[in-house]
Tab-separated table of C-alpha atoms in Angstrom:
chain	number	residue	atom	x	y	z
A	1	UNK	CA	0.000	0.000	0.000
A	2	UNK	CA	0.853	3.722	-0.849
A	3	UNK	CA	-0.470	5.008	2.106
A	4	UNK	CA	-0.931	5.185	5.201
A	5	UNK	CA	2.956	6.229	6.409
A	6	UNK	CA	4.252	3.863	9.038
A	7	UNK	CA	4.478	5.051	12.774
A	8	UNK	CA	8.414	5.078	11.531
A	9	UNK	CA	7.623	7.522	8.611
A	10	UNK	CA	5.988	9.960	11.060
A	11	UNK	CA	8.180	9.605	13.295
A	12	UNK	CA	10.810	11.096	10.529
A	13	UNK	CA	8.134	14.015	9.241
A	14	UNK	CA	7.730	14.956	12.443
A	15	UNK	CA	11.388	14.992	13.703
A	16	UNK	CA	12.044	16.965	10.541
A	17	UNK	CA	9.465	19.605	11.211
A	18	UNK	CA	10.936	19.917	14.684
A	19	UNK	CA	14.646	19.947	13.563
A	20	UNK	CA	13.229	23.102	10.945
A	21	UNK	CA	11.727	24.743	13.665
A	22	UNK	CA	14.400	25.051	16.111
A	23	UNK	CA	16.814	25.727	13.373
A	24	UNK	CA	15.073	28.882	12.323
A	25	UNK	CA	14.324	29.996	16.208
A	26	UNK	CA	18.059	29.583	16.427
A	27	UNK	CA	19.126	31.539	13.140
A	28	UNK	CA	16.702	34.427	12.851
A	29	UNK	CA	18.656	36.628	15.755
A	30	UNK	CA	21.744	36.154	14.284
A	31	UNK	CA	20.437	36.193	10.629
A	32	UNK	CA	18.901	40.002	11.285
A	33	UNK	CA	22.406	41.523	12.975
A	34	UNK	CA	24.860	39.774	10.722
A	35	UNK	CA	22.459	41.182	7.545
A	36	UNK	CA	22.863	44.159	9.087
A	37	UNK	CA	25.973	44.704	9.666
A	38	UNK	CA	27.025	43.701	6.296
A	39	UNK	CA	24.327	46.303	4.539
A	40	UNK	CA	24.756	48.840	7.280
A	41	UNK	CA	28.261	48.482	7.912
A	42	UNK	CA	32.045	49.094	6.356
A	43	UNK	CA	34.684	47.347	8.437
A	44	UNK	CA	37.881	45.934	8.112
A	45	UNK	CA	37.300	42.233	7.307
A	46	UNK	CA	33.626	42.309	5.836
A	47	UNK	CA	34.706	40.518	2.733
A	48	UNK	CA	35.720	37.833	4.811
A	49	UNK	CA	32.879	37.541	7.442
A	50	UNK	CA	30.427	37.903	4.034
A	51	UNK	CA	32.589	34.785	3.096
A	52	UNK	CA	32.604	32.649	5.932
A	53	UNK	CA	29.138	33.340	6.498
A	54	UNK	CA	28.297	31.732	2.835
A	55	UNK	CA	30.670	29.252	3.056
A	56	UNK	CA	27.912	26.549	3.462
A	57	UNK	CA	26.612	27.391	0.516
A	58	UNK	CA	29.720	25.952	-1.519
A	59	UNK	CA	31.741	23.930	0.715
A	60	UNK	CA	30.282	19.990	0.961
A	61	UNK	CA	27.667	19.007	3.744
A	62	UNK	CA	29.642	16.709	5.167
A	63	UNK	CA	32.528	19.313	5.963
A	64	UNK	CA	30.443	21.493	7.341
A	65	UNK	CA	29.182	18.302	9.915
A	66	UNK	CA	32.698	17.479	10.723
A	67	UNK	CA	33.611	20.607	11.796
A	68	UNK	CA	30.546	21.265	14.177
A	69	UNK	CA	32.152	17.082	15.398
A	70	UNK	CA	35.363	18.866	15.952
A	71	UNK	CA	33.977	21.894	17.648
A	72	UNK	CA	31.120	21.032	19.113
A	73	UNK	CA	31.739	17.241	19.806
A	74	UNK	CA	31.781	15.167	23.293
A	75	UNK	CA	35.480	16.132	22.867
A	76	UNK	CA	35.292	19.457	21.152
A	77	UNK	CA	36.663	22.637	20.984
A	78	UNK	CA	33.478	23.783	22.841
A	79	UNK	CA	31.476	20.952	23.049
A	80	UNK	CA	33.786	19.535	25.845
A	81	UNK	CA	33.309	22.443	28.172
A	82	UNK	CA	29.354	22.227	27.469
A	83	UNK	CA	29.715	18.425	28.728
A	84	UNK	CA	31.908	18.969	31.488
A	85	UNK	CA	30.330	22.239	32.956
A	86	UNK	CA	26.605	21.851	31.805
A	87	UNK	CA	26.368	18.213	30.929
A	88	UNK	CA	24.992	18.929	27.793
A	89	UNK	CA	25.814	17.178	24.644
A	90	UNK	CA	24.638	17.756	21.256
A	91	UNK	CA	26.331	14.636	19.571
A	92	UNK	CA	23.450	12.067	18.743
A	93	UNK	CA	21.104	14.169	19.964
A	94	UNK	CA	17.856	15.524	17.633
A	95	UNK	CA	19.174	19.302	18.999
A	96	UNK	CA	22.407	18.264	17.185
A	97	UNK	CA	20.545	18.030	14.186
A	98	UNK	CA	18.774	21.605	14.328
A	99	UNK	CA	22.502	23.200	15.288
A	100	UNK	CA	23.539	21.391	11.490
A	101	UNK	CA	20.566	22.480	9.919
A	102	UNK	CA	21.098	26.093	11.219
A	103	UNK	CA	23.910	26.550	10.035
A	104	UNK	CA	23.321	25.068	5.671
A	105	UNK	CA	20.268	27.881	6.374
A	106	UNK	CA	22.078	30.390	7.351
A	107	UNK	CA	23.645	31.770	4.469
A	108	UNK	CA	20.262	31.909	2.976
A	109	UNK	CA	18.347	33.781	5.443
A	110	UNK	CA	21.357	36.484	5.879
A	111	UNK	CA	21.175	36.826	1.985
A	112	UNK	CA	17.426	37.636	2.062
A	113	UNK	CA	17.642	39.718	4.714
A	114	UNK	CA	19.925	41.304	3.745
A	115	UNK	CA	18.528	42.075	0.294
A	116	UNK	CA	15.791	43.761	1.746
A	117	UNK	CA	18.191	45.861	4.171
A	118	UNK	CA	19.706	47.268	0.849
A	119	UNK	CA	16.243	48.262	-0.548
A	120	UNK	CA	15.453	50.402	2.044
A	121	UNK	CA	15.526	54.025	1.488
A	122	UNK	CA	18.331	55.146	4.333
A	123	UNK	CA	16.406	58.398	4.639
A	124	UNK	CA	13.360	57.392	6.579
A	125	UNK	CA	15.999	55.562	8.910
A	126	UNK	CA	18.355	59.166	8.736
A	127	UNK	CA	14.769	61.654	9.715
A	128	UNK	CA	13.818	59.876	12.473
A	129	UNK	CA	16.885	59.770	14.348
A	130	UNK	CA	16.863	63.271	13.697
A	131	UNK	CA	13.582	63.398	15.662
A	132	UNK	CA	15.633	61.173	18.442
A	133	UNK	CA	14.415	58.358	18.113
A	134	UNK	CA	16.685	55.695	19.539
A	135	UNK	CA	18.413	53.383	16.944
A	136	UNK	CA	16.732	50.227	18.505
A	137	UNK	CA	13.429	52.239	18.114
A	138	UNK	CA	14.396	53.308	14.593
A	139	UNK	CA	14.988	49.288	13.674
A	140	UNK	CA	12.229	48.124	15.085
A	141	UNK	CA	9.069	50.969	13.960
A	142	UNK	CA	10.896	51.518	10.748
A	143	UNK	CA	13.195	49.415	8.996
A	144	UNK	CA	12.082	45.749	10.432
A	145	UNK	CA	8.515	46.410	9.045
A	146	UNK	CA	9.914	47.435	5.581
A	147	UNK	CA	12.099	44.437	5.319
A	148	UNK	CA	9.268	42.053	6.830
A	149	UNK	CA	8.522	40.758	3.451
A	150	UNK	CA	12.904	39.484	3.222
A	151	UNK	CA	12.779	38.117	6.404
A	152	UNK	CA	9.632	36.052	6.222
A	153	UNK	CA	11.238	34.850	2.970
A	154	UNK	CA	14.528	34.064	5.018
A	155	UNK	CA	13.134	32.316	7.385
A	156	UNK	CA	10.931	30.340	4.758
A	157	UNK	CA	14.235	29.114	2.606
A	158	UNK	CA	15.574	28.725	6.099
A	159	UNK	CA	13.262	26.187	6.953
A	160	UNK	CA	12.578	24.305	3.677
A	161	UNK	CA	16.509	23.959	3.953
A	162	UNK	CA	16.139	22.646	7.010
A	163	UNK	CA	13.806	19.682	5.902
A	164	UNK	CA	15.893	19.079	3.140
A	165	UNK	CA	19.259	18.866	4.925
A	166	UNK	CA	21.470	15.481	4.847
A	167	UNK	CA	24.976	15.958	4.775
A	168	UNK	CA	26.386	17.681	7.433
A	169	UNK	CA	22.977	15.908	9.975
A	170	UNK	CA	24.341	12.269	8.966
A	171	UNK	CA	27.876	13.424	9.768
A	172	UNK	CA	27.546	15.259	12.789
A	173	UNK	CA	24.587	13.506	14.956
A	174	UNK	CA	24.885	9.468	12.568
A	175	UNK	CA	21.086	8.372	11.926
A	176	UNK	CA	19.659	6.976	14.917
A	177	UNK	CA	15.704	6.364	14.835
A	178	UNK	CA	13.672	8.409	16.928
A	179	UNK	CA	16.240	10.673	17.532
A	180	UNK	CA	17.979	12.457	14.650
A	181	UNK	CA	16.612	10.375	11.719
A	182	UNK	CA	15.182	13.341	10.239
A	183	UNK	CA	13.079	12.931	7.052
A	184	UNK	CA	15.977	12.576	4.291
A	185	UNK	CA	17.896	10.485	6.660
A	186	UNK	CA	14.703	8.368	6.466
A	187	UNK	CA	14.525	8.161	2.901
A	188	UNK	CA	18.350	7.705	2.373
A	189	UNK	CA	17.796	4.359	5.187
A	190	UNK	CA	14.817	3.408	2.990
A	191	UNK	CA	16.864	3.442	-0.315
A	192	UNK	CA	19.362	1.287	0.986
A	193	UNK	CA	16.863	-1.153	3.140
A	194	UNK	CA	15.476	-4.118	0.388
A	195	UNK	CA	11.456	-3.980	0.111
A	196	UNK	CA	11.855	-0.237	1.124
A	197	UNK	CA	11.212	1.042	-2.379
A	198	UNK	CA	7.055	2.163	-1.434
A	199	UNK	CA	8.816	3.956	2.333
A	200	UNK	CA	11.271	5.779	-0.240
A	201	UNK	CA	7.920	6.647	-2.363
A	202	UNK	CA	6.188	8.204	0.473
A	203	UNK	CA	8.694	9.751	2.471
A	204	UNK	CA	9.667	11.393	-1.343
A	205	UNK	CA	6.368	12.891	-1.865
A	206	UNK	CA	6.141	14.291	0.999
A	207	UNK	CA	9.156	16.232	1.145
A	208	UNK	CA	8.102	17.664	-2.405
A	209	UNK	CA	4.926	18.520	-0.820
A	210	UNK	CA	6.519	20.140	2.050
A	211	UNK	CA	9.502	21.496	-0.013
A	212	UNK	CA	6.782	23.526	-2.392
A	213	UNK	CA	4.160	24.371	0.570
A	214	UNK	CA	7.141	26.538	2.343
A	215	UNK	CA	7.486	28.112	-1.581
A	216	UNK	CA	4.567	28.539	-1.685
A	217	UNK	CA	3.806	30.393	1.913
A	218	UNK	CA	7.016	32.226	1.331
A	219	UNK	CA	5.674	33.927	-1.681
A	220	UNK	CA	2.154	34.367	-1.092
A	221	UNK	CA	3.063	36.633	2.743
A	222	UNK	CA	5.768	38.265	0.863
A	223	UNK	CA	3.205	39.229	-1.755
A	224	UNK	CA	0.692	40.506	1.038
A	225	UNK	CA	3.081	42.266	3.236
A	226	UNK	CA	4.119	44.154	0.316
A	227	UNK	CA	0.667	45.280	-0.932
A	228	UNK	CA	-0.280	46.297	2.753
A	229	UNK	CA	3.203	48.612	2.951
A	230	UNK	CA	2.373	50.216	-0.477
A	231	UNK	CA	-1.464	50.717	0.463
């Protein structure tokens, strides 16, 4: 049978969904200053922070998981002293996978934000700190509503990203069920598993389904934010 999905297969969806979630929660802080600073800003080294932060947009998945195992490992740069201090581990854990996932989005929700950023007439920004209003008052009554339309289409990519990523999840937290077998980890244990040919079916439509849904959103509250700024 085609359908229903097997308690496994939901298992995966869901995991994935939660994994996306967290990743975005995680990014979007970081994602607005760091897109700000690189429209805003001039500073020595900007051609190199605009590179590193891209840099999982070109180097393989499976270098970016290695070095989050180096750094943030049981035996990591920084993942020791979270063990040894906090007891916290993100190795094999499903919060493991949302820290990889965060990171293959984050070059794509800095890039949309930061788009937007650069479409933003600096004058409105310019009068009303004239009228002194604070800077943090000036973001948030001014420019974040202009560029809401970028950063709900950040956080979109973000997230389809998210549900889509394999590489650097596999290498960083392995593919353990239930806990960071995220949907393509699924499918990928489903390609390789004999009779799991109708799994791989399923699990593949649905992360079309969910893959062109996010497009979908993405372009449709874009679309309406605009129209209510220009009305």
């Amino acid at each position: 049978m085609m359908w229903p999905l097997s308690p496994d297969e939901w298992l995966a969806v869901q995991l994935s969904l939660r994994v996306a979630f967290w990743s975005v929660c995680l990014n979007l802080p970081f994602a607005l200053f760091f897109a700000w600073l690189l429209a805003r800003k001039d500073f020595i080294g900007k051609t190199l922070v605009d590179g590193v932060i891209h840099l999982p947009l070109v180097l393989p998945p499976v270098v970016i998981g290695y070095v989050l195992l180096i750094v943030l490992g049981r035996k990591g740069l920084v993942g020791q002293w979270f063990y040894e201090f906090l007891g916290v581990t993100f190795v094999f854990k499903w919060e493991g996978a949302a820290i990889a996932s965060a990171v293959m989005g984050f070059p794509l929700m800095v890039r949309a934000i930061r788009l937007s950023l650069e479409m933003v007439d600096q004058g409105l920004e310019r009068a009303a700190l004239t009228l002194r209003a604070g800077p943090i008052r000036v973001f948030s009554t001014i420019t974040l509503p202009l560029i809401l339309p970028g950063v709900l289409s950040g956080v979109i990519l973000g997230f389809a990203r998210s549900l889509g990523e394999f590489g650097a999840t596999i290498t960083f937290v392995s593919n353990i069920p239930g806990e960071t077998r995220t949907l393509p980890l699924a499918l990928y244990t489903y390609t390789q598993t004999p009779g799991g040919d109708i799994m791989a079916m399923r699990l593949t439509v649905i992360a079309i389904a969910l893959a062109l849904l996010s497009l979908f959103i993405s372009e449709f509250l874009a679309r309406a934010i605009r129209e209510k700024l220009q009305a």
